[in-house]
């Protein structure tokens, strides 16, 4: 939040007692490159995911039961036949409502409130600050104590929802082991779906809230050896949480894109069995 011009000389980096440096930063390296790449990467994903979630085309390859993760679960009568793995309890939906309207808000909330993504977009989008030793343009800082940023504290609840959605994605990947004429079969699409869901689980389980769920509020690890072991494994994954955050953005796009190509008959699925 920018303060009125009259206040600028007394708050934030202009406070009395702070070094009087006119330059915004004395850094000579390309400190701007990392925030720039981050904002480009996030923007590319958001644009792709938004378009794909609304177009309602080529999201289900009926021959092999491949369902795009951007359309799961598909619970309305607007879904193409076969795409509704859990039935159609909802009526037809207008075009401005995405077919995965039940999961997308929670997935969006999960990613938006993720500790890694917060760091990414605080730096890259809000420039707060853009990098170490680079003064931010804002002169006030209210933290996550008021709207809208206080919503960040709800991350653990989005984590629970993400676990449920990961179970649904796992089910989607399992029912996709389906041959063209019925029965068992698998092809490259199955490999992509399974890899995607495994990585989604890895991202979800490596969440900071998961660390708290598994090992938080314990006074003595020695009295809870199972929870301690689980917490230790989650903590190891947690050190790579940033990488999983980015990798899963890529695998989500790749999975949807591949299914789009197969469902639209642009390419044929590479079949190994069935
Ligand atoms: Fe990133 Fe929870 S901290 S998903």
Short mmCIF file of C-alpha atoms and ligand atoms in Angstrom, two decimals:
data_model
loop_
_atom_site.label_atom_id
_atom_site.label_comp_id
_atom_site.label_asym_id
_atom_site.label_seq_id
_atom_site.Cartn_x
_atom_site.Cartn_y
_atom_site.Cartn_z
CA UNK A 1 0.00 0.00 0.00
CA UNK A 2 1.45 3.39 -0.97
CA UNK A 3 1.33 6.13 1.62
CA UNK A 4 0.35 9.70 0.74
CA UNK A 5 3.30 11.66 -0.58
CA UNK A 6 3.47 13.70 2.60
CA UNK A 7 4.04 10.56 4.65
CA UNK A 8 6.64 9.05 2.38
CA UNK A 9 9.50 10.71 4.17
CA UNK A 10 8.63 9.11 7.48
CA UNK A 11 7.58 5.52 6.83
CA UNK A 12 8.96 2.29 5.41
CA UNK A 13 12.37 2.49 3.81
CA UNK A 14 12.24 6.27 4.28
CA UNK A 15 11.86 6.05 8.06
CA UNK A 16 14.20 8.04 10.26
CA UNK A 17 17.13 5.87 11.17
CA UNK A 18 17.22 4.07 7.80
CA UNK A 19 20.23 4.69 5.58
CA UNK A 20 19.66 7.66 3.26
CA UNK A 21 20.32 6.00 -0.09
CA UNK A 22 18.77 7.62 -3.12
CA UNK A 23 19.33 4.69 -5.44
CA UNK A 24 16.62 2.03 -5.24
CA UNK A 25 19.33 -0.58 -4.93
CA UNK A 26 23.09 -0.79 -5.06
CA UNK A 27 22.99 -4.30 -6.47
CA UNK A 28 24.88 -4.71 -9.72
CA UNK A 29 23.70 -8.21 -10.62
CA UNK A 30 20.60 -9.14 -12.58
CA UNK A 31 18.37 -9.28 -9.47
CA UNK A 32 15.31 -8.58 -11.60
CA UNK A 33 15.67 -11.77 -13.66
CA UNK A 34 14.23 -14.17 -11.08
CA UNK A 35 11.07 -12.12 -10.35
CA UNK A 36 10.59 -11.57 -14.08
CA UNK A 37 10.80 -15.28 -14.91
CA UNK A 38 8.46 -16.05 -12.04
CA UNK A 39 5.78 -13.63 -13.18
CA UNK A 40 6.06 -14.83 -16.79
CA UNK A 41 5.75 -18.48 -15.69
CA UNK A 42 2.79 -17.86 -13.39
CA UNK A 43 1.01 -15.68 -15.96
CA UNK A 44 1.48 -18.33 -18.67
CA UNK A 45 -0.07 -20.99 -16.43
CA UNK A 46 -2.98 -18.81 -15.33
CA UNK A 47 -3.81 -17.85 -18.94
CA UNK A 48 -3.62 -21.45 -20.18
CA UNK A 49 -5.59 -22.90 -17.24
CA UNK A 50 -8.29 -20.21 -17.46
CA UNK A 51 -8.83 -20.71 -21.18
CA UNK A 52 -8.85 -24.49 -20.95
CA UNK A 53 -11.19 -24.53 -17.95
CA UNK A 54 -13.84 -22.53 -19.79
CA UNK A 55 -13.68 -23.78 -23.40
CA UNK A 56 -15.40 -27.13 -22.68
CA UNK A 57 -13.84 -28.83 -25.68
CA UNK A 58 -11.60 -31.89 -25.96
CA UNK A 59 -11.32 -32.56 -22.25
CA UNK A 60 -12.36 -36.20 -22.33
CA UNK A 61 -10.97 -38.94 -24.58
CA UNK A 62 -13.90 -41.37 -24.52
CA UNK A 63 -12.07 -44.32 -26.09
CA UNK A 64 -9.59 -44.50 -23.21
CA UNK A 65 -11.49 -42.69 -20.43
CA UNK A 66 -8.82 -39.97 -20.19
CA UNK A 67 -10.23 -36.99 -18.29
CA UNK A 68 -8.36 -33.70 -18.10
CA UNK A 69 -7.51 -32.63 -14.52
CA UNK A 70 -8.99 -29.19 -15.36
CA UNK A 71 -12.42 -30.87 -15.66
CA UNK A 72 -12.33 -33.17 -12.65
CA UNK A 73 -14.66 -33.94 -11.04
CA UNK A 74 -17.21 -33.34 -13.81
CA UNK A 75 -20.52 -33.40 -11.97
CA UNK A 76 -23.08 -31.67 -14.17
CA UNK A 77 -25.34 -32.63 -17.06
CA UNK A 78 -23.21 -30.36 -19.24
CA UNK A 79 -20.37 -32.90 -19.09
CA UNK A 80 -19.85 -35.11 -22.13
CA UNK A 81 -21.03 -38.73 -21.69
CA UNK A 82 -18.54 -40.81 -19.72
CA UNK A 83 -16.68 -37.85 -18.20
CA UNK A 84 -18.73 -37.88 -15.01
CA UNK A 85 -16.96 -40.50 -12.92
CA UNK A 86 -19.11 -39.61 -9.91
CA UNK A 87 -22.49 -39.05 -11.56
CA UNK A 88 -24.23 -35.79 -12.51
CA UNK A 89 -25.93 -34.40 -9.39
CA UNK A 90 -25.89 -30.87 -10.89
CA UNK A 91 -28.01 -29.65 -13.85
CA UNK A 92 -26.69 -28.01 -17.01
CA UNK A 93 -24.34 -25.13 -16.26
CA UNK A 94 -24.05 -21.83 -18.14
CA UNK A 95 -20.80 -21.33 -20.06
CA UNK A 96 -19.39 -18.88 -17.52
CA UNK A 97 -19.25 -21.59 -14.87
CA UNK A 98 -16.36 -24.03 -15.35
CA UNK A 99 -17.40 -27.69 -15.30
CA UNK A 100 -14.95 -28.37 -12.46
CA UNK A 101 -16.54 -25.56 -10.45
CA UNK A 102 -16.42 -27.65 -7.29
CA UNK A 103 -12.66 -28.29 -7.29
CA UNK A 104 -11.12 -25.31 -9.10
CA UNK A 105 -11.79 -22.70 -6.37
CA UNK A 106 -10.16 -24.94 -3.77
CA UNK A 107 -7.20 -25.74 -6.00
CA UNK A 108 -6.80 -22.05 -6.76
CA UNK A 109 -7.01 -21.25 -3.05
CA UNK A 110 -4.50 -23.99 -2.23
CA UNK A 111 -1.95 -22.62 -4.68
CA UNK A 112 -2.62 -18.94 -3.93
CA UNK A 113 -2.13 -19.43 -0.19
CA UNK A 114 0.82 -21.84 -0.57
CA UNK A 115 3.86 -20.61 1.33
CA UNK A 116 6.06 -20.90 -1.74
CA UNK A 117 3.66 -19.14 -4.12
CA UNK A 118 3.22 -16.34 -1.59
CA UNK A 119 6.92 -15.72 -1.71
CA UNK A 120 6.83 -15.89 -5.51
CA UNK A 121 4.03 -13.43 -6.13
CA UNK A 122 4.87 -11.10 -3.24
CA UNK A 123 8.24 -10.64 -4.89
CA UNK A 124 7.29 -10.82 -8.55
CA UNK A 125 3.86 -9.22 -8.69
CA UNK A 126 3.69 -6.91 -5.69
CA UNK A 127 7.44 -6.23 -5.56
CA UNK A 128 7.24 -6.43 -1.81
CA UNK A 129 10.23 -6.47 -1.96
CA UNK A 130 11.31 -7.66 -5.43
CA UNK A 131 14.66 -8.99 -4.15
CA UNK A 132 17.04 -8.82 -1.23
CA UNK A 133 18.52 -5.33 -0.77
CA UNK A 134 16.11 -3.81 -3.33
CA UNK A 135 13.73 -1.28 -1.79
CA UNK A 136 10.05 -1.98 -2.37
CA UNK A 137 7.82 0.71 -3.87
CA UNK A 138 5.33 0.41 -0.99
CA UNK A 139 5.95 2.47 2.09
CA UNK A 140 3.65 0.62 4.47
CA UNK A 141 3.49 -3.00 5.47
CA UNK A 142 0.46 -4.46 7.19
CA UNK A 143 1.42 -8.09 6.80
CA UNK A 144 -1.26 -10.75 6.67
CA UNK A 145 -3.36 -9.18 9.41
CA UNK A 146 -6.23 -7.72 7.41
CA UNK A 147 -8.25 -8.41 4.27
CA UNK A 148 -7.44 -9.67 1.74
CA UNK A 149 -4.13 -11.10 2.94
CA UNK A 150 -5.54 -12.44 6.20
CA UNK A 151 -7.10 -15.17 4.01
CA UNK A 152 -3.57 -16.57 3.66
CA UNK A 153 -4.02 -18.04 7.13
CA UNK A 154 -6.65 -20.44 5.82
CA UNK A 155 -4.04 -22.44 3.94
CA UNK A 156 -4.41 -25.54 6.12
CA UNK A 157 -8.10 -25.84 5.17
CA UNK A 158 -7.26 -25.64 1.49
CA UNK A 159 -4.74 -28.39 2.20
CA UNK A 160 -7.51 -30.71 3.42
CA UNK A 161 -9.53 -29.95 0.28
CA UNK A 162 -6.46 -30.58 -1.90
CA UNK A 163 -6.06 -34.03 -0.33
CA UNK A 164 -9.65 -34.89 -1.30
CA UNK A 165 -9.09 -33.60 -4.83
CA UNK A 166 -5.87 -35.61 -5.12
CA UNK A 167 -7.87 -38.73 -4.22
CA UNK A 168 -10.33 -37.85 -7.01
CA UNK A 169 -7.46 -37.34 -9.48
CA UNK A 170 -6.05 -40.70 -8.43
CA UNK A 171 -9.41 -42.34 -9.14
CA UNK A 172 -9.47 -40.64 -12.57
CA UNK A 173 -6.02 -42.05 -13.32
CA UNK A 174 -7.07 -45.56 -12.27
CA UNK A 175 -10.29 -45.70 -14.32
CA UNK A 176 -8.28 -44.53 -17.35
CA UNK A 177 -6.67 -47.96 -17.64
CA UNK A 178 -9.21 -48.76 -20.27
CA UNK A 179 -8.90 -50.32 -23.71
CA UNK A 180 -10.58 -48.97 -26.84
CA UNK A 181 -12.94 -51.95 -27.08
CA UNK A 182 -13.49 -52.17 -23.31
CA UNK A 183 -11.53 -54.06 -20.68
CA UNK A 184 -8.01 -53.30 -19.54
CA UNK A 185 -5.62 -51.24 -21.60
CA UNK A 186 -2.97 -48.60 -21.25
CA UNK A 187 -1.03 -46.19 -23.36
CA UNK A 188 1.11 -43.07 -23.16
CA UNK A 189 -1.87 -41.14 -21.80
CA UNK A 190 -1.94 -43.42 -18.76
CA UNK A 191 1.76 -42.84 -18.13
CA UNK A 192 1.18 -39.08 -18.27
CA UNK A 193 -1.89 -39.25 -16.00
CA UNK A 194 -0.13 -41.43 -13.42
CA UNK A 195 3.05 -39.33 -13.37
CA UNK A 196 0.92 -36.20 -13.01
CA UNK A 197 -1.06 -37.60 -10.10
CA UNK A 198 2.07 -38.89 -8.32
CA UNK A 199 3.64 -35.45 -8.61
CA UNK A 200 0.43 -33.79 -7.42
CA UNK A 201 0.54 -36.01 -4.35
CA UNK A 202 4.18 -35.13 -3.82
CA UNK A 203 3.41 -31.42 -4.02
CA UNK A 204 0.42 -31.82 -1.67
CA UNK A 205 2.22 -33.97 0.87
CA UNK A 206 5.28 -31.70 0.88
CA UNK A 207 3.03 -28.79 1.98
CA UNK A 208 4.05 -26.93 5.14
CA UNK A 209 0.57 -27.55 6.57
CA UNK A 210 1.10 -31.27 6.07
CA UNK A 211 4.24 -31.02 8.21
CA UNK A 212 2.12 -29.45 10.92
CA UNK A 213 -0.64 -32.04 10.57
CA UNK A 214 1.82 -34.92 10.85
CA UNK A 215 4.25 -33.60 13.47
CA UNK A 216 2.86 -30.41 14.91
CA UNK A 217 1.74 -29.84 18.52
CA UNK A 218 3.81 -32.75 19.82
CA UNK A 219 5.87 -32.18 22.93
CA UNK A 220 7.82 -35.43 22.70
CA UNK A 221 8.63 -37.04 19.37
CA UNK A 222 9.94 -40.06 21.30
CA UNK A 223 6.40 -40.84 22.45
CA UNK A 224 5.02 -40.71 18.90
CA UNK A 225 7.51 -42.67 16.76
CA UNK A 226 5.10 -43.21 13.85
CA UNK A 227 4.16 -39.55 13.60
CA UNK A 228 7.81 -38.63 13.98
CA UNK A 229 8.77 -40.93 11.09
CA UNK A 230 5.99 -39.56 8.87
CA UNK A 231 6.91 -35.99 9.78
CA UNK A 232 10.58 -36.74 8.93
CA UNK A 233 9.62 -38.03 5.48
CA UNK A 234 7.29 -35.09 4.83
CA UNK A 235 10.04 -32.72 5.96
CA UNK A 236 12.45 -34.21 3.43
CA UNK A 237 9.95 -33.62 0.63
CA UNK A 238 9.24 -30.17 2.02
CA UNK A 239 12.80 -29.05 1.22
CA UNK A 240 11.88 -29.47 -2.47
CA UNK A 241 8.44 -27.86 -2.22
CA UNK A 242 9.31 -25.01 -4.59
CA UNK A 243 10.45 -27.45 -7.27
CA UNK A 244 7.27 -29.52 -6.90
CA UNK A 245 5.19 -26.34 -7.12
CA UNK A 246 6.67 -25.56 -10.52
CA UNK A 247 6.89 -29.13 -11.81
CA UNK A 248 3.20 -29.74 -11.10
CA UNK A 249 2.19 -26.59 -12.98
CA UNK A 250 4.07 -28.09 -15.94
CA UNK A 251 2.61 -31.60 -15.58
CA UNK A 252 -0.93 -30.24 -15.24
CA UNK A 253 -0.53 -28.35 -18.52
CA UNK A 254 1.16 -31.31 -20.22
CA UNK A 255 -1.57 -33.73 -19.08
CA UNK A 256 -4.40 -31.47 -20.21
CA UNK A 257 -2.65 -30.67 -23.49
CA UNK A 258 -2.04 -34.33 -24.31
CA UNK A 259 -5.65 -35.27 -23.55
CA UNK A 260 -6.82 -32.33 -25.65
CA UNK A 261 -4.78 -33.60 -28.63
CA UNK A 262 -6.11 -37.16 -28.25
CA UNK A 263 -9.71 -36.15 -27.57
CA UNK A 264 -9.76 -33.86 -30.61
CA UNK A 265 -8.27 -36.63 -32.81
CA UNK A 266 -5.29 -34.41 -33.56
CA UNK A 267 -3.02 -37.32 -32.58
CA UNK A 268 -3.61 -40.96 -31.66
CA UNK A 269 -2.73 -42.21 -28.22
CA UNK A 270 0.41 -44.37 -28.25
CA UNK A 271 -1.03 -47.70 -27.05
CA UNK A 272 0.99 -50.36 -25.25
CA UNK A 273 -1.91 -52.66 -24.35
CA UNK A 274 -5.55 -52.62 -25.51
FE1 LIG B 1 2.74 -24.94 -0.52
FE2 LIG B 1 1.09 -25.83 1.40
S1 LIG B 1 2.87 -24.65 1.58
S2 LIG B 1 1.00 -26.18 -0.73
#
